[in-house]
mmCIF file of C-alpha atoms in Angstrom:
data_model
loop_
_atom_site.group_PDB
_atom_site.id
_atom_site.type_symbol
_atom_site.label_atom_id
_atom_site.label_comp_id
_atom_site.label_asym_id
_atom_site.label_seq_id
_atom_site.Cartn_x
_atom_site.Cartn_y
_atom_site.Cartn_z
ATOM 1 C CA MET A 1 71.773 113.804 18.048
ATOM 2 C CA THR A 2 71.538 110.501 18.986
ATOM 3 C CA PRO A 3 68.348 108.816 18.162
ATOM 4 C CA PRO A 4 66.466 107.343 20.857
ATOM 5 C CA PRO A 5 66.448 103.564 21.685
ATOM 6 C CA SER A 6 64.762 100.936 20.275
ATOM 7 C CA PRO A 7 61.259 99.658 21.841
ATOM 8 C CA LEU A 8 62.133 95.881 21.238
ATOM 9 C CA THR A 9 65.764 96.131 21.561
ATOM 10 C CA ASP A 10 66.790 98.743 23.941
ATOM 11 C CA GLU A 11 69.684 99.238 21.471
ATOM 12 C CA PRO A 12 70.449 102.634 20.034
ATOM 13 C CA SER A 13 69.668 102.735 16.775
ATOM 14 C CA PRO A 14 71.931 103.257 13.946
ATOM 15 C CA PRO A 15 72.678 107.079 12.807
ATOM 16 C CA ALA A 16 70.253 108.392 10.323
ATOM 17 C CA ASP A 17 73.181 108.935 8.450
ATOM 18 C CA GLU A 18 74.875 105.841 8.544
ATOM 19 C CA PRO A 19 74.484 103.754 5.585
ATOM 20 C CA SER A 20 73.159 100.193 6.301
ATOM 21 C CA PRO A 21 75.526 97.172 4.991
ATOM 22 C CA PRO A 22 74.757 95.794 1.608
ATOM 23 C CA ALA A 23 72.290 92.873 1.359
ATOM 24 C CA GLY A 24 74.517 90.730 -0.993
ATOM 25 C CA ASP A 25 77.252 90.652 1.443
ATOM 26 C CA THR A 26 74.935 88.643 3.894
ATOM 27 C CA ALA A 27 72.868 86.975 1.708
ATOM 28 C CA ALA A 28 75.747 85.318 -0.092
ATOM 29 C CA PRO A 29 77.147 83.113 3.009
ATOM 30 C CA ALA A 30 73.782 82.506 4.053
ATOM 31 C CA ARG A 31 73.193 81.151 1.050
ATOM 32 C CA LEU A 32 76.092 79.093 0.621
ATOM 33 C CA ALA A 33 75.625 77.528 3.967
ATOM 34 C CA TRP A 34 72.517 76.414 2.637
ATOM 35 C CA TYR A 35 73.842 74.752 -0.240
ATOM 36 C CA ARG A 36 76.630 73.238 1.724
ATOM 37 C CA ARG A 37 73.395 71.699 4.046
ATOM 38 C CA LYS A 38 71.483 70.949 1.020
ATOM 39 C CA TRP A 39 74.707 68.657 -0.447
ATOM 40 C CA VAL A 40 75.499 67.220 2.664
ATOM 41 C CA VAL A 41 71.614 65.699 3.100
ATOM 42 C CA ILE A 42 71.959 64.732 -1.182
ATOM 43 C CA ALA A 43 75.044 63.075 -0.076
ATOM 44 C CA THR A 44 73.894 61.090 2.895
ATOM 45 C CA LEU A 45 70.684 60.033 1.062
ATOM 46 C CA GLY A 46 72.966 58.459 -1.753
ATOM 47 C CA LEU A 47 75.036 56.893 0.405
ATOM 48 C CA SER A 48 72.357 55.191 2.362
ATOM 49 C CA ARG A 49 70.518 54.180 -0.801
ATOM 50 C CA ARG A 50 74.287 52.919 -1.634
ATOM 51 C CA LEU A 51 75.117 50.818 1.562
ATOM 52 C CA PRO A 52 72.231 48.231 1.726
ATOM 53 C CA ASP A 53 73.123 47.428 -2.305
ATOM 54 C CA ASP A 54 77.181 46.944 -1.624
ATOM 55 C CA ARG A 55 76.168 45.155 1.514
ATOM 56 C CA ARG A 56 74.307 42.758 -0.380
ATOM 57 C CA ARG A 57 76.694 42.571 -3.254
ATOM 58 C CA ARG A 58 79.221 41.444 -0.585
ATOM 59 C CA ARG A 59 77.631 39.185 1.122
ATOM 60 C CA LYS A 60 76.324 37.465 -2.340
ATOM 61 C CA VAL A 61 80.406 37.218 -3.229
ATOM 62 C CA LEU A 62 80.661 35.641 0.194
ATOM 63 C CA ARG A 63 78.248 32.915 0.057
ATOM 64 C CA ARG A 64 79.829 32.250 -4.169
ATOM 65 C CA LEU A 65 83.300 31.656 -2.428
ATOM 66 C CA VAL A 66 81.833 29.366 0.916
ATOM 67 C CA VAL A 67 80.005 27.364 -1.340
ATOM 68 C CA ALA A 68 82.385 27.028 -3.769
ATOM 69 C CA ALA A 69 85.368 26.029 -1.101
ATOM 70 C CA VAL A 70 82.366 23.525 0.777
ATOM 71 C CA ILE A 71 82.592 21.750 -3.118
ATOM 72 C CA ALA A 72 86.110 21.836 -3.779
ATOM 73 C CA LEU A 73 86.709 20.754 -0.055
ATOM 74 C CA ALA A 74 84.303 17.378 -1.099
ATOM 75 C CA VAL A 75 86.256 17.162 -4.166
ATOM 76 C CA THR A 76 89.306 16.499 -2.502
ATOM 77 C CA LEU A 77 88.265 14.277 0.510
ATOM 78 C CA ALA A 78 85.652 12.140 -1.774
ATOM 79 C CA PRO A 79 88.216 9.261 -2.318
ATOM 80 C CA THR A 80 89.080 9.730 1.621
ATOM 81 C CA VAL A 81 85.396 9.298 2.663
ATOM 82 C CA TRP A 82 85.386 5.833 0.312
ATOM 83 C CA LEU A 83 88.268 4.453 1.752
ATOM 84 C CA ARG A 84 86.870 5.273 5.145
ATOM 85 C CA ALA A 85 83.476 4.116 4.668
ATOM 86 C CA SER A 86 84.560 0.870 2.391
ATOM 87 C CA ALA A 87 87.013 -0.110 5.736
ATOM 88 C CA ALA A 88 84.398 0.699 8.476
ATOM 89 C CA GLY A 89 84.156 -1.776 10.989
ATOM 90 C CA ARG A 90 87.412 -3.602 10.224
ATOM 91 C CA LEU A 91 89.870 -1.696 12.074
ATOM 92 C CA VAL A 92 90.473 -3.848 15.362
ATOM 93 C CA SER A 93 92.684 -4.147 18.374
ATOM 94 C CA ALA A 94 95.485 -6.846 18.780
ATOM 95 C CA ASP A 95 93.337 -8.657 21.281
ATOM 96 C CA ARG A 96 90.376 -8.639 19.419
ATOM 97 C CA ALA A 97 91.558 -9.321 16.116
ATOM 98 C CA PRO A 98 90.216 -12.756 14.567
ATOM 99 C CA ALA A 99 92.763 -15.516 14.316
ATOM 100 C CA ALA A 100 94.151 -15.361 10.719
ATOM 101 C CA ASP A 101 97.286 -17.577 8.966
ATOM 102 C CA VAL A 102 98.863 -14.876 8.132
ATOM 103 C CA ALA A 103 99.716 -10.998 8.696
ATOM 104 C CA ILE A 104 100.895 -8.927 6.365
ATOM 105 C CA VAL A 105 103.676 -5.901 7.802
ATOM 106 C CA PHE A 106 103.787 -2.484 4.917
ATOM 107 C CA GLY A 107 107.158 -1.459 4.734
ATOM 108 C CA ALA A 108 108.622 2.435 5.652
ATOM 109 C CA GLN A 109 111.032 4.092 5.941
ATOM 110 C CA LEU A 110 114.699 3.435 7.773
ATOM 111 C CA GLU A 111 117.299 5.305 9.556
ATOM 112 C CA ASN A 112 120.835 5.385 10.173
ATOM 113 C CA GLY A 113 121.771 4.474 7.075
ATOM 114 C CA GLY A 114 119.165 2.257 6.420
ATOM 115 C CA LYS A 115 119.910 0.139 9.405
ATOM 116 C CA ASP A 116 117.079 0.709 11.656
ATOM 117 C CA PRO A 117 113.154 1.151 11.102
ATOM 118 C CA MET A 118 111.988 4.511 12.373
ATOM 119 C CA SER A 119 108.998 5.333 14.613
ATOM 120 C CA PHE A 120 106.184 4.355 12.312
ATOM 121 C CA LEU A 121 107.864 1.339 11.665
ATOM 122 C CA ARG A 122 109.033 0.077 14.605
ATOM 123 C CA ASN A 123 105.594 0.200 16.086
ATOM 124 C CA ARG A 124 104.049 -1.555 13.226
ATOM 125 C CA LEU A 125 106.770 -4.810 14.003
ATOM 126 C CA ASP A 126 106.209 -4.780 17.383
ATOM 127 C CA THR A 127 102.714 -5.031 17.144
ATOM 128 C CA ALA A 128 103.149 -7.809 14.241
ATOM 129 C CA ALA A 129 105.962 -9.644 16.932
ATOM 130 C CA ALA A 130 102.955 -9.429 19.172
ATOM 131 C CA LEU A 131 100.718 -11.043 17.074
ATOM 132 C CA VAL A 132 102.843 -13.885 16.712
ATOM 133 C CA ALA A 133 103.914 -14.369 20.671
ATOM 134 C CA SER A 134 99.632 -14.659 21.087
ATOM 135 C CA GLY A 135 99.044 -17.534 18.765
ATOM 136 C CA LYS A 136 96.831 -15.412 16.330
ATOM 137 C CA VAL A 137 99.165 -15.610 13.333
ATOM 138 C CA LYS A 138 101.410 -18.369 12.137
ATOM 139 C CA ALA A 139 103.099 -16.433 9.626
ATOM 140 C CA LEU A 140 104.266 -13.046 8.768
ATOM 141 C CA LEU A 141 104.641 -11.469 4.968
ATOM 142 C CA ILE A 142 106.841 -8.867 5.335
ATOM 143 C CA SER A 143 106.259 -6.431 2.025
ATOM 144 C CA GLY A 144 108.467 -3.443 1.527
ATOM 145 C CA ASP A 145 110.614 -2.142 -0.973
ATOM 146 C CA ALA A 146 114.288 -4.224 -1.153
ATOM 147 C CA HIS A 147 115.625 -1.019 -2.822
ATOM 148 C CA GLY A 148 114.041 1.968 -1.263
ATOM 149 C CA GLY A 149 115.195 5.272 -0.851
ATOM 150 C CA SER A 150 116.343 5.054 2.573
ATOM 151 C CA GLY A 151 117.635 1.404 2.404
ATOM 152 C CA ASN A 152 116.733 -2.421 2.078
ATOM 153 C CA GLU A 153 113.000 -2.348 4.279
ATOM 154 C CA VAL A 154 112.606 -6.252 4.589
ATOM 155 C CA LYS A 155 115.995 -6.553 5.217
ATOM 156 C CA ALA A 156 115.826 -4.236 8.025
ATOM 157 C CA MET A 157 112.428 -5.303 9.192
ATOM 158 C CA SER A 158 113.459 -9.252 9.394
ATOM 159 C CA ALA A 159 116.671 -8.246 11.791
ATOM 160 C CA TYR A 160 114.334 -6.574 14.342
ATOM 161 C CA LEU A 161 111.783 -8.981 14.481
ATOM 162 C CA ALA A 162 114.542 -11.251 14.878
ATOM 163 C CA GLN A 163 115.875 -9.150 18.378
ATOM 164 C CA ARG A 164 112.267 -9.063 18.975
ATOM 165 C CA GLY A 165 112.497 -12.855 19.236
ATOM 166 C CA VAL A 166 110.399 -13.652 16.104
ATOM 167 C CA ASP A 167 111.263 -16.989 15.047
ATOM 168 C CA PRO A 168 112.659 -16.442 11.585
ATOM 169 C CA SER A 169 110.921 -19.618 9.651
ATOM 170 C CA ARG A 170 107.820 -17.707 10.258
ATOM 171 C CA LEU A 171 108.949 -15.074 8.283
ATOM 172 C CA VAL A 172 108.036 -14.248 4.224
ATOM 173 C CA LEU A 173 109.697 -11.670 2.924
ATOM 174 C CA ASP A 174 108.350 -10.020 -0.673
ATOM 175 C CA PRO A 175 110.742 -7.009 -1.495
ATOM 176 C CA TYR A 176 108.526 -5.767 -4.313
ATOM 177 C CA GLY A 177 105.936 -4.316 -2.347
ATOM 178 C CA LEU A 178 106.783 -0.517 -3.467
ATOM 179 C CA ASP A 179 103.343 0.744 -2.210
ATOM 180 C CA THR A 180 100.179 -0.241 -0.756
ATOM 181 C CA TYR A 181 98.336 -1.727 -3.846
ATOM 182 C CA ASP A 182 101.494 -3.656 -4.888
ATOM 183 C CA THR A 183 101.555 -5.605 -1.664
ATOM 184 C CA CYS A 184 97.939 -6.404 -1.632
ATOM 185 C CA ARG A 185 98.121 -7.370 -5.344
ATOM 186 C CA ARG A 186 100.735 -9.630 -4.886
ATOM 187 C CA ALA A 187 99.563 -10.965 -1.655
ATOM 188 C CA HIS A 188 97.232 -12.530 -3.232
ATOM 189 C CA ASP A 189 98.436 -13.296 -6.718
ATOM 190 C CA VAL A 190 101.921 -14.196 -5.872
ATOM 191 C CA TYR A 191 101.755 -15.742 -2.082
ATOM 192 C CA GLY A 192 98.097 -16.824 -2.503
ATOM 193 C CA VAL A 193 96.937 -15.206 0.649
ATOM 194 C CA SER A 194 93.287 -14.880 0.792
ATOM 195 C CA ARG A 195 92.785 -13.842 4.534
ATOM 196 C CA ALA A 196 95.058 -11.840 6.610
ATOM 197 C CA LEU A 197 95.703 -9.408 9.439
ATOM 198 C CA LEU A 198 96.976 -6.044 7.901
ATOM 199 C CA VAL A 199 99.580 -4.556 10.515
ATOM 200 C CA SER A 200 99.548 -0.630 10.354
ATOM 201 C CA GLN A 201 98.810 2.595 11.641
ATOM 202 C CA ASP A 202 95.349 3.526 11.755
ATOM 203 C CA VAL A 203 95.449 6.685 9.159
ATOM 204 C CA HIS A 204 96.713 4.058 6.507
ATOM 205 C CA LEU A 205 95.096 0.855 7.493
ATOM 206 C CA TYR A 206 91.748 2.545 6.287
ATOM 207 C CA ARG A 207 93.438 2.589 2.637
ATOM 208 C CA ALA A 208 95.150 -0.999 2.307
ATOM 209 C CA VAL A 209 92.080 -3.092 4.179
ATOM 210 C CA THR A 210 90.072 -1.569 1.159
ATOM 211 C CA LEU A 211 92.344 -2.102 -1.206
ATOM 212 C CA CYS A 212 93.273 -5.535 0.056
ATOM 213 C CA ARG A 213 89.633 -6.491 0.037
ATOM 214 C CA GLY A 214 89.123 -5.289 -3.236
ATOM 215 C CA LEU A 215 91.694 -7.461 -4.272
ATOM 216 C CA GLY A 216 90.266 -10.699 -3.005
ATOM 217 C CA VAL A 217 92.130 -11.007 0.618
ATOM 218 C CA ASP A 218 89.402 -10.891 3.519
ATOM 219 C CA ALA A 219 91.350 -8.162 5.694
ATOM 220 C CA TRP A 220 90.993 -6.795 8.801
ATOM 221 C CA GLY A 221 93.506 -3.703 9.849
ATOM 222 C CA VAL A 222 95.522 -4.046 13.334
ATOM 223 C CA PRO A 223 96.347 -0.336 14.279
ATOM 224 C CA SER A 224 99.964 -0.134 15.632
ATOM 225 C CA GLY A 225 99.866 3.022 17.502
ATOM 226 C CA CYS A 226 102.484 5.434 16.689
ATOM 227 C CA HIS A 227 104.777 5.362 20.260
ATOM 228 C CA GLY A 228 107.571 7.710 19.895
ATOM 229 C CA CYS A 229 106.403 9.177 17.027
ATOM 230 C CA GLN A 230 106.206 12.931 16.586
ATOM 231 C CA GLN A 231 103.830 15.145 16.350
ATOM 232 C CA VAL A 232 104.440 16.521 12.971
ATOM 233 C CA THR A 233 105.485 13.094 11.692
ATOM 234 C CA ILE A 234 101.395 12.482 12.684
ATOM 235 C CA TRP A 235 100.517 15.450 10.610
ATOM 236 C CA TYR A 236 102.273 15.330 7.313
ATOM 237 C CA ASN A 237 101.130 11.000 7.165
ATOM 238 C CA THR A 238 97.279 12.156 8.002
ATOM 239 C CA ALA A 239 98.080 15.009 4.983
ATOM 240 C CA ARG A 240 99.718 12.723 2.651
ATOM 241 C CA ASP A 241 97.199 9.926 2.957
ATOM 242 C CA VAL A 242 94.605 12.305 1.597
ATOM 243 C CA GLY A 243 96.765 12.708 -1.654
ATOM 244 C CA ALA A 244 97.737 8.652 -1.816
ATOM 245 C CA ALA A 245 93.599 7.901 -1.200
ATOM 246 C CA TRP A 246 93.646 9.665 -5.037
ATOM 247 C CA LYS A 247 96.134 7.045 -6.473
ATOM 248 C CA ALA A 248 94.308 4.555 -4.430
ATOM 249 C CA ALA A 249 90.718 5.009 -5.715
ATOM 250 C CA TRP A 250 92.979 5.141 -9.356
ATOM 251 C CA ASP A 251 94.474 2.506 -8.866
ATOM 252 C CA ALA A 252 91.647 0.405 -7.711
ATOM 253 C CA ILE A 253 89.494 0.976 -11.006
ATOM 254 C CA ARG A 254 91.956 0.403 -13.566
ATOM 255 C CA HIS A 255 92.681 -2.891 -11.229
ATOM 256 C CA ARG A 256 96.434 -2.348 -12.703
ATOM 257 C CA PRO A 257 99.035 -5.211 -12.075
ATOM 258 C CA PRO A 258 101.322 -4.635 -9.737
ATOM 259 C CA ALA A 259 104.558 -2.997 -10.603
ATOM 260 C CA VAL A 260 106.807 -6.174 -10.642
ATOM 261 C CA GLN A 261 105.212 -9.050 -11.827
ATOM 262 C CA SER A 262 106.488 -12.862 -9.894
ATOM 263 C CA PRO A 263 105.261 -16.068 -10.751
ATOM 264 C CA PRO A 264 103.414 -18.140 -7.721
ATOM 265 C CA ASP A 265 105.069 -18.697 -4.485
ATOM 266 C CA PRO A 266 104.122 -20.950 -2.128
ATOM 267 C CA ALA A 267 106.134 -19.772 0.489
ATOM 268 C CA VAL A 268 103.509 -18.469 2.957
ATOM 269 C CA GLU A 269 101.653 -21.854 2.542
ATOM 270 C CA ARG A 270 105.006 -23.563 3.572
ATOM 271 C CA VAL A 271 105.236 -21.586 6.621
ATOM 272 C CA VAL A 272 101.604 -21.633 7.789
ATOM 273 C CA ALA A 273 101.977 -25.299 7.422
ATOM 274 C CA ALA A 274 105.398 -25.847 9.042
ATOM 275 C CA HIS A 275 103.503 -24.108 12.444
ATOM 276 C CA THR A 276 100.061 -25.734 12.206
ATOM 277 C CA ALA A 277 99.620 -28.137 15.217
#
């Protein structure tokens, strides 16, 4: 005989003689689910406590890296900043340059087997020729390496200027201007130059003006620009000048003699006198 339905569920009650499932069979899954929920909560709480610490550590490391990078950059650029500050206000265009007896033209690499100046040097020589034509200067001191890796710089420079109509009698050649410092030092010590316009690209002129002034030459820089130069060449020379600034600072501090020492030469004085009205 089937028992009557339960008043709460309207479902028939199980037969009185049908055994109930053991209590452990339903309690074990319930306990397992509870423990799982408990460990999820514990793990979540533990992770939430650790994440702020991890973020703080990462931020601290990042701050230290940024500070180290800033310090390294400041140290790397310190000589460049010094050169630019020392030459501030000393770079002027050709039409605004003050009059001087002599302009110093710095050598650079050649092409075509050492016969022709490359773009950097061509622009310098064109600017120097314009200074002579305008009457700003009376003489050009052509300074470069006569035994350079790309050829005889001063020979190619003087030939180029002659092609541009510059009277060769206005040129004085210094074949031992092996670098910027040597050019400035020899201009003062060997050729007796005390005031000059310096002709080069602006990225180089800061270094040249600072070095020449430190060696006793009242120097003004006349930027030549770089028409026809490839952008990669400009970038390369700009980056190269950062390293060259360290050498310039070291040369200025120790006030070294030029690589090649020569007795005094009155050639510049004679050219100026010959072209003074």
